[in-house]
Coordinates of C-alpha atoms in Angstrom, one line a residue:
Chain G
M178 CA 30.2 -8.5 -20.5
Q179 CA 28.8 -6.5 -23.5
A180 CA 29.5 -3.1 -24.6
G181 CA 26.8 -0.8 -26.0
K182 CA 24.1 1.3 -24.5
P183 CA 22.0 0.1 -21.6
I184 CA 18.6 -0.9 -22.6
L185 CA 15.6 -0.1 -20.5
Y186 CA 12.4 -2.1 -20.8
S187 CA 9.8 0.4 -19.8
Y188 CA 6.2 1.4 -20.0
F189 CA 5.4 5.1 -20.1
R190 CA 2.9 5.0 -17.3
S191 CA 4.7 2.6 -15.1
S192 CA 5.6 4.4 -11.8
C193 CA 8.5 1.9 -11.2
S194 CA 9.8 2.5 -14.7
W195 CA 9.7 6.3 -14.1
R196 CA 11.8 5.9 -11.0
V197 CA 14.6 4.3 -13.1
R198 CA 14.3 6.8 -15.9
I199 CA 14.8 9.7 -13.4
A200 CA 18.0 8.0 -12.1
L201 CA 19.2 7.5 -15.7
A202 CA 18.5 11.2 -16.5
L203 CA 20.1 12.5 -13.3
K204 CA 23.3 10.5 -13.9
S205 CA 23.4 11.4 -17.6
I206 CA 23.3 7.8 -18.7
D207 CA 22.5 7.4 -22.4
Y208 CA 20.2 4.5 -23.0
E209 CA 17.8 2.9 -25.4
T210 CA 14.1 2.3 -24.5
I211 CA 12.3 -0.8 -25.5
P212 CA 8.6 -0.2 -24.6
I213 CA 6.7 -3.0 -23.1
N214 CA 3.0 -2.3 -23.4
L215 CA 1.4 -3.7 -20.2
I216 CA -2.2 -3.7 -21.7
K217 CA -1.8 -4.3 -25.5
D218 CA -1.9 -7.9 -26.7
G219 CA -3.1 -8.9 -23.3
G220 CA 0.2 -7.5 -21.8
Q221 CA 3.5 -7.7 -23.7
Q222 CA 5.2 -8.5 -20.3
F223 CA 3.7 -12.0 -20.6
S224 CA 5.5 -12.8 -23.9
E225 CA 7.9 -15.6 -23.7
E226 CA 10.7 -13.3 -24.9
F227 CA 10.2 -10.9 -22.1
Q228 CA 9.6 -13.5 -19.4
A229 CA 13.1 -14.9 -20.2
L230 CA 14.4 -11.4 -19.5
N231 CA 12.5 -10.7 -16.4
P232 CA 10.7 -13.8 -14.9
M233 CA 8.6 -11.4 -12.7
K234 CA 6.9 -10.2 -16.0
Q235 CA 7.1 -6.6 -14.8
V236 CA 8.8 -3.5 -16.0
P237 CA 11.3 -2.0 -15.5
A238 CA 14.2 -4.2 -16.3
L239 CA 17.5 -2.8 -17.3
K240 CA 20.2 -4.6 -19.5
I241 CA 23.5 -3.1 -18.6
D242 CA 27.1 -4.1 -18.3
G243 CA 26.2 -7.6 -19.6
I244 CA 23.5 -8.4 -16.9
T245 CA 19.8 -7.8 -16.7
I246 CA 18.4 -6.3 -13.5
G247 CA 14.7 -6.3 -12.5
Q248 CA 13.2 -4.4 -9.5
S249 CA 13.5 -0.6 -9.7
L250 CA 15.4 -0.1 -6.4
A251 CA 17.9 -2.8 -7.2
I252 CA 18.5 -1.1 -10.5
I253 CA 19.0 2.3 -8.9
E254 CA 21.3 0.9 -6.2
Y255 CA 23.4 -0.7 -9.0
L256 CA 23.6 2.5 -10.9
E257 CA 24.6 4.3 -7.7
E258 CA 27.5 1.8 -7.1
T259 CA 28.8 1.8 -10.6
R260 CA 28.0 5.4 -11.7
P261 CA 28.3 7.3 -8.4
T262 CA 27.9 10.8 -9.7
P263 CA 25.7 12.7 -8.9
R264 CA 24.9 10.6 -5.8
L265 CA 21.4 9.5 -5.1
L266 CA 22.2 8.3 -1.5
P267 CA 23.7 10.7 1.0
Q268 CA 27.1 10.1 2.6
D269 CA 25.8 9.8 6.2
P270 CA 24.6 6.3 7.0
K271 CA 21.7 7.6 9.0
K272 CA 20.5 9.7 6.1
R273 CA 21.0 6.8 3.9
A274 CA 18.7 4.8 6.2
H275 CA 16.1 7.5 5.9
V276 CA 16.3 7.5 2.1
R277 CA 15.9 3.8 2.0
M278 CA 13.1 3.7 4.5
I279 CA 11.1 6.2 2.5
S280 CA 12.0 4.4 -0.8
D281 CA 10.9 1.0 0.7
L282 CA 7.7 2.6 2.3
I283 CA 6.7 3.5 -1.3
A284 CA 8.2 0.6 -3.2
S285 CA 6.9 -2.1 -0.8
G286 CA 4.1 -0.4 1.2
I287 CA 2.2 1.5 -1.4
Q288 CA 2.9 0.8 -5.0
P289 CA 2.5 -3.1 -5.0
L290 CA -1.0 -2.6 -3.5
Q291 CA -2.3 -0.5 -6.3
N292 CA -0.5 -1.8 -9.3
L293 CA -2.2 -3.1 -12.4
S294 CA -2.1 -6.8 -11.6
V295 CA -3.7 -6.4 -8.1
L296 CA -6.3 -4.0 -9.3
K297 CA -7.4 -6.6 -11.9
Q298 CA -7.9 -9.0 -9.0
V299 CA -10.0 -6.8 -6.9
G300 CA -12.5 -6.2 -9.7
Q301 CA -13.4 -3.1 -11.6
E302 CA -16.0 -1.7 -9.2
N303 CA -13.6 -1.8 -6.2
Q304 CA -10.5 -0.6 -7.9
L305 CA -10.7 3.1 -7.1
T306 CA -11.5 2.6 -3.4
W307 CA -8.8 -0.1 -3.0
A308 CA -6.1 2.1 -4.7
Q309 CA -7.1 5.2 -2.7
K310 CA -6.9 3.3 0.6
A311 CA -3.4 1.9 -0.2
I312 CA -2.2 5.4 -1.2
T313 CA -3.7 7.4 1.6
S314 CA -2.6 4.9 4.2
G315 CA 0.9 5.2 3.0
F316 CA 0.9 8.9 2.4
N317 CA -0.4 9.4 6.1
A318 CA 2.8 7.7 7.3
L319 CA 5.0 9.4 4.7
E320 CA 3.7 13.0 5.5
Q321 CA 4.6 12.3 9.1
I322 CA 8.1 10.9 8.4
L323 CA 9.0 13.8 6.1
Q324 CA 8.3 16.3 9.0
S325 CA 11.5 15.1 10.5
T326 CA 13.6 14.1 7.4
A327 CA 12.8 16.7 4.7
G328 CA 14.6 19.8 3.6
R329 CA 14.1 21.1 0.1
Y330 CA 13.6 17.4 -0.9
C331 CA 12.5 14.1 1.0
V332 CA 15.8 13.8 2.9
G333 CA 17.6 17.2 3.4
D334 CA 18.5 19.3 0.4
E335 CA 19.9 16.7 -2.0
V336 CA 17.8 14.8 -4.5
S337 CA 17.9 11.1 -3.5
M338 CA 16.3 7.8 -4.4
A339 CA 13.5 8.7 -2.0
D340 CA 12.5 11.5 -4.4
L341 CA 12.7 9.2 -7.4
C342 CA 10.0 7.2 -5.7
L343 CA 7.9 10.1 -4.4
V344 CA 7.1 11.8 -7.7
P345 CA 5.8 8.8 -9.6
Q346 CA 3.7 7.8 -6.6
V347 CA 2.1 11.3 -6.4
A348 CA 1.3 10.9 -10.1
N349 CA -0.4 7.6 -9.4
A350 CA -2.3 9.3 -6.5
E351 CA -3.6 12.0 -8.8
R352 CA -4.5 9.3 -11.4
F353 CA -6.6 7.6 -8.6
K354 CA -8.1 10.9 -7.6
V355 CA -6.6 11.0 -4.1
D356 CA -7.3 14.2 -2.4
L357 CA -3.8 15.6 -1.6
T358 CA -4.8 18.5 0.7
P359 CA -3.8 16.4 3.9
Y360 CA -0.3 16.2 2.5
P361 CA 1.3 19.6 2.3
T362 CA 4.8 18.4 2.6
I363 CA 4.5 15.6 0.0
S364 CA 2.8 18.1 -2.3
R365 CA 5.4 20.8 -1.8
I366 CA 8.4 18.4 -2.4
N367 CA 6.7 16.9 -5.5
K368 CA 6.2 20.3 -7.0
T369 CA 9.8 21.4 -6.4
L370 CA 11.1 18.1 -7.9
L371 CA 8.8 18.4 -11.0
A372 CA 10.6 21.6 -11.9
L373 CA 13.8 19.7 -12.5
E374 CA 14.9 18.7 -16.0
A375 CA 15.5 15.0 -15.0
F376 CA 12.0 14.6 -13.7
Q377 CA 10.6 16.4 -16.8
V378 CA 12.4 14.3 -19.5
S379 CA 11.5 11.1 -17.8
H380 CA 7.9 12.0 -17.3
P381 CA 5.2 9.5 -18.6
C382 CA 3.9 12.3 -20.9
R383 CA 7.2 12.5 -22.8
Q384 CA 8.2 8.8 -23.5
P385 CA 8.7 7.0 -26.9
D386 CA 5.6 4.9 -26.2
T387 CA 3.3 7.8 -24.8
P388 CA 0.1 7.8 -26.9
P389 CA -0.3 11.0 -28.9
E390 CA -3.4 12.0 -26.8
L391 CA -1.4 11.9 -23.6
R392 CA 1.7 13.8 -24.9
A393 CA 2.7 17.2 -23.4
Chain D
M268 CA 22.8 9.9 19.8
Q269 CA 22.2 7.4 22.6
A270 CA 24.2 4.5 23.9
G271 CA 22.6 1.4 25.0
K272 CA 21.4 -1.8 23.2
P273 CA 19.4 -1.5 20.0
I274 CA 15.7 -2.2 20.5
L275 CA 13.8 -4.3 18.0
Y276 CA 10.0 -3.9 17.8
S277 CA 9.0 -7.3 16.6
Y278 CA 6.2 -9.8 16.2
F279 CA 7.2 -13.4 16.4
R280 CA 5.3 -14.5 13.3
S281 CA 6.0 -11.3 11.1
S282 CA 8.2 -12.4 8.2
C283 CA 9.7 -9.0 7.9
S284 CA 10.7 -9.0 11.6
W285 CA 12.4 -12.3 11.0
R286 CA 14.5 -11.0 8.2
V287 CA 16.0 -8.4 10.6
R288 CA 16.4 -10.9 13.5
I289 CA 18.5 -13.1 11.2
A290 CA 20.8 -10.0 10.3
L291 CA 21.1 -9.2 14.0
A292 CA 22.1 -12.8 14.8
L293 CA 24.5 -13.2 11.9
K294 CA 26.2 -9.9 12.8
S295 CA 26.2 -10.9 16.6
I296 CA 24.5 -7.7 17.5
D297 CA 23.1 -7.8 21.0
Y298 CA 19.5 -6.3 21.2
E299 CA 16.4 -6.1 23.2
T300 CA 13.1 -7.2 21.8
I301 CA 9.8 -5.2 22.4
P302 CA 7.0 -7.4 21.2
I303 CA 4.2 -5.7 19.3
N304 CA 1.3 -8.0 19.0
L305 CA -0.4 -7.5 15.7
I306 CA -3.6 -9.2 16.7
K307 CA -4.1 -8.5 20.4
D308 CA -6.0 -5.4 21.6
G309 CA -7.0 -4.9 18.0
G310 CA -3.4 -4.6 16.9
Q311 CA -0.8 -3.0 19.2
Q312 CA 0.9 -1.5 16.1
F313 CA -2.1 1.0 16.1
S314 CA -1.3 2.4 19.5
E315 CA -0.3 6.1 19.6
E316 CA 2.9 5.3 21.2
F317 CA 3.9 2.9 18.4
Q318 CA 2.7 5.1 15.6
A319 CA 4.9 7.8 16.9
L320 CA 7.8 5.4 16.5
N321 CA 6.7 4.0 13.1
P322 CA 4.0 5.8 11.3
M323 CA 3.6 2.9 9.0
K324 CA 2.2 1.0 11.9
Q325 CA 4.2 -2.1 10.9
V326 CA 6.9 -4.2 12.5
P327 CA 9.9 -4.3 12.5
A328 CA 11.3 -1.0 13.6
L329 CA 14.8 -0.7 15.0
K330 CA 15.9 1.9 17.4
I331 CA 19.7 2.1 17.0
D332 CA 22.4 4.7 17.2
G333 CA 19.8 7.3 18.3
I334 CA 17.5 6.8 15.3
T335 CA 14.5 4.6 14.6
I336 CA 14.4 2.8 11.3
G337 CA 11.4 1.2 9.7
Q338 CA 11.3 -1.1 6.7
S339 CA 13.3 -4.3 7.1
L340 CA 15.5 -3.9 4.0
A341 CA 16.4 -0.4 5.0
I342 CA 17.4 -1.7 8.5
I343 CA 19.6 -4.5 7.0
E344 CA 21.3 -2.1 4.6
Y345 CA 22.0 0.3 7.7
L346 CA 23.4 -2.7 9.7
E347 CA 25.5 -3.6 6.7
E348 CA 26.9 -0.1 6.3
T349 CA 27.6 0.3 10.0
R350 CA 28.4 -3.2 11.1
P351 CA 29.9 -4.7 8.0
T352 CA 31.0 -8.0 9.3
P353 CA 30.1 -10.6 8.3
R354 CA 28.9 -9.1 5.1
L355 CA 25.3 -9.6 3.8
L356 CA 26.0 -8.1 0.4
P357 CA 28.8 -9.6 -1.9
Q358 CA 31.7 -7.4 -3.0
D359 CA 30.9 -7.5 -6.7
P360 CA 28.4 -4.9 -7.8
K361 CA 26.7 -7.3 -10.2
K362 CA 26.3 -10.0 -7.5
R363 CA 25.0 -7.2 -5.1
A364 CA 22.5 -6.2 -7.9
H365 CA 21.2 -9.8 -7.8
V366 CA 21.0 -9.9 -4.1
R367 CA 19.0 -6.8 -4.1
M368 CA 16.8 -7.9 -7.0
I369 CA 15.8 -11.1 -5.2
S370 CA 15.3 -9.2 -1.9
D371 CA 13.0 -6.7 -3.6
L372 CA 11.2 -9.4 -5.6
I373 CA 10.2 -10.9 -2.2
A374 CA 9.9 -7.6 -0.2
S375 CA 7.9 -5.7 -2.8
G376 CA 6.6 -8.5 -5.1
I377 CA 5.3 -11.1 -2.7
Q378 CA 5.1 -10.2 1.0
P379 CA 3.0 -7.0 0.7
L380 CA 0.4 -8.8 -1.2
Q381 CA -0.1 -11.5 1.5
N382 CA 0.3 -9.6 4.7
L383 CA -2.2 -9.3 7.4
S384 CA -3.8 -6.0 6.5
V385 CA -4.3 -7.0 2.9
L386 CA -5.8 -10.3 3.7
K387 CA -8.2 -8.5 6.0
Q388 CA -9.3 -6.5 3.1
V389 CA -9.9 -9.4 0.7
G390 CA -12.3 -11.1 3.3
Q391 CA -11.9 -14.4 5.0
E392 CA -13.2 -16.7 2.4
N393 CA -10.8 -15.3 -0.2
Q394 CA -7.7 -15.1 2.0
L395 CA -6.1 -18.4 1.3
T396 CA -6.4 -18.3 -2.5
W397 CA -5.3 -14.7 -2.5
A398 CA -2.2 -15.4 -0.5
Q399 CA -1.4 -18.6 -2.5
K400 CA -1.6 -16.7 -5.9
A401 CA 0.7 -13.9 -4.7
I402 CA 3.3 -16.5 -3.4
T403 CA 3.2 -18.9 -6.3
S404 CA 3.4 -16.1 -8.8
G405 CA 6.5 -14.8 -7.0
F406 CA 8.1 -18.2 -6.5
N407 CA 7.5 -19.1 -10.1
A408 CA 9.8 -16.1 -11.1
L409 CA 12.2 -16.7 -8.1
E410 CA 12.8 -20.3 -8.9
Q411 CA 13.8 -19.3 -12.5
I412 CA 16.1 -16.5 -11.3
L413 CA 17.8 -18.8 -8.8
Q414 CA 18.7 -21.2 -11.6
S415 CA 21.3 -18.6 -12.7
T416 CA 22.3 -16.9 -9.4
A417 CA 22.3 -19.7 -6.8
G418 CA 25.2 -21.6 -5.5
R419 CA 24.8 -23.1 -2.0
Y420 CA 22.6 -19.9 -1.2
C421 CA 20.5 -17.6 -3.2
V422 CA 23.4 -15.9 -4.8
G423 CA 26.6 -17.8 -4.9
D424 CA 28.0 -19.6 -1.7
E425 CA 27.8 -16.7 0.8
V426 CA 24.7 -16.0 2.9
S427 CA 23.2 -12.7 1.8
M428 CA 20.3 -10.4 2.4
A429 CA 18.4 -12.5 -0.3
D430 CA 18.6 -15.5 2.0
L431 CA 17.3 -13.4 4.8
C432 CA 14.1 -12.7 2.7
L433 CA 13.8 -16.2 1.4
V434 CA 13.5 -18.3 4.6
P435 CA 10.7 -16.3 6.2
Q436 CA 8.8 -16.1 2.8
V437 CA 8.9 -19.9 2.6
A438 CA 7.6 -20.1 6.1
N439 CA 4.7 -17.9 5.0
A440 CA 4.2 -20.2 2.0
E441 CA 4.0 -23.2 4.3
R442 CA 1.5 -21.4 6.6
F443 CA -0.7 -20.8 3.5
K444 CA -0.3 -24.4 2.3
V445 CA 1.4 -23.5 -0.9
D446 CA 2.7 -26.7 -2.7
L447 CA 6.5 -26.3 -2.8
T448 CA 7.1 -29.3 -5.1
P449 CA 7.5 -27.0 -8.3
Y450 CA 10.3 -25.2 -6.4
P451 CA 13.1 -27.5 -5.8
T452 CA 15.8 -24.7 -5.8
I453 CA 13.9 -22.6 -3.3
S454 CA 13.3 -25.7 -1.1
R455 CA 16.9 -26.8 -1.2
I456 CA 18.3 -23.4 -0.3
N457 CA 15.7 -23.0 2.5
K458 CA 16.6 -26.3 4.0
T459 CA 20.3 -25.5 4.0
L460 CA 19.7 -22.1 5.6
L461 CA 17.5 -23.4 8.4
A462 CA 20.4 -25.6 9.5
L463 CA 22.3 -22.4 10.4
E464 CA 22.3 -21.1 13.9
A465 CA 21.3 -17.5 13.1
F466 CA 18.3 -18.8 11.3
Q467 CA 17.3 -20.9 14.2
V468 CA 17.6 -18.5 17.1
S469 CA 15.6 -15.9 15.0
H470 CA 12.8 -18.4 14.2
P471 CA 9.3 -17.5 15.0
C472 CA 9.0 -20.5 17.3
R473 CA 11.8 -19.2 19.6
Q474 CA 10.9 -15.5 20.3
P475 CA 10.0 -13.9 23.6
D476 CA 6.5 -13.4 22.4
T477 CA 6.0 -16.9 20.9
P478 CA 2.9 -18.4 22.4
P479 CA 3.7 -21.6 24.5
E480 CA 1.8 -23.8 22.1
L481 CA 3.9 -22.7 19.2
R482 CA 7.3 -23.0 20.9
A483 CA 9.8 -25.5 19.7

C-alpha cells in the first residue's frame, strides 16, 4: 500500500477515460494525470511500460491505494466503495440495477464497437458507417429505457454512474456525426449534465494533453 | 412488485445468458426459462414483444421482483445485492476491483466484439479470423492479469463474478477454434470451474432449448 496521489493514465479524447475523470471530479479526489497518447508513436498504450500496468493496452487505468485498476466501470465501482460521497449509485437496489444496466449498455453494447482499435480493423472507408450503426442501435434502446428510468438525469434526479457513461458517449456520437434528433431524452439529459462543473473540468477540451487547437 | 418465480429470457448458446444461469444456480434461485432463439424466425429477439422487455434486443434479460433487468453483469450485481449468499464478490474492496476488472475485460473487451450481430456485419469469410483476434487479444491480457490475481479461481480461492464470465468465454474460444495452449492459467481455472455443479447445470448442452443433437 502506497500513499500519495492517485495517478490516472488517460487520453483526453478517450470516452472511457472521461467517465473516470468525471467520477474523480464529483468525488473531489485529487489526482495526477499521465497522458497516454493513443495515436502518437504508433500508440503509447503499446509500450512495454504501459502494458505492464494494463495488459489490455487501453486507457484508463488508475493507480490508487497501492493497486492498479483497468476498466472504467471497475474503477468507478472501486471509488464508490472506498470514497462513497457523493454517491454515484442510488440506495435502492432496483435503481442501482437500472444504473448498472444503462452503464453496461453503453460500456459493453456501444463503446467497444466504435473504439479506435475496432475502427482500424474495419478500414477507413467503412469507419463512419460502422460507428454510426453501433451508436444509433444502442441509442435507440437507451432512449426507450430512459423513458421509464429518467428524471432530471438518467435514473431519477441524482447524478449516477449511468450519467458518467452517457455524456462521453454522446460526445462520440457527435464526433461520428450521428443525428441526435431521434433522441430527445438523451439530448436533454446530456445538456443538463454538461452544465455541471464536474463534467466541464473533466471535458476532453480541458485536459493536460488536449492539443492547443482543440482547447476551449 | 410481483411475486412468483423469476423469469430468465435466455438462449442456450449465449455466453452472456450462461453467466447469469451460473449465478442463479450458485445462489440456488429457482427460476423459469423462456428461450429466445437468436437465429430462428430471423431472430426472436427482434419480436415486438421481446423488444418491449429488452430494447437492446439481446439476451439475457431477467424479470425479478417486479422489474426487468438487461445486461448480464447488471443482473448479477442485482442478485448479489438482494440474494447475497453465497457471495460472488469478495469482501475486500481491492479484490472486488479485480473481480470487476476481469469481468469487464471479458464483458466489454472481448464478448461484444465476437457476438452474433457483429460477426454478421463483418461477413461470413472474415468471421473466424475476426472472432479469433478479439479473443486472443483479450486472453493475452487476461492470462497476464491472472498471474497476480488467481488462486484456485480467477481471484483467490472463492468463485466470483469473474469466473462466471471466464467459463462461457472459454467455450466461445473453443467454438471459434482458438488455440488455448498459450493460456495455461485460463485453461486450468476453466477446467476446475467446469467440475462444479452450478457450471454444469447451467451449461449450454443442458438447457430447455438445447437442440437434441447438442445435448450432453
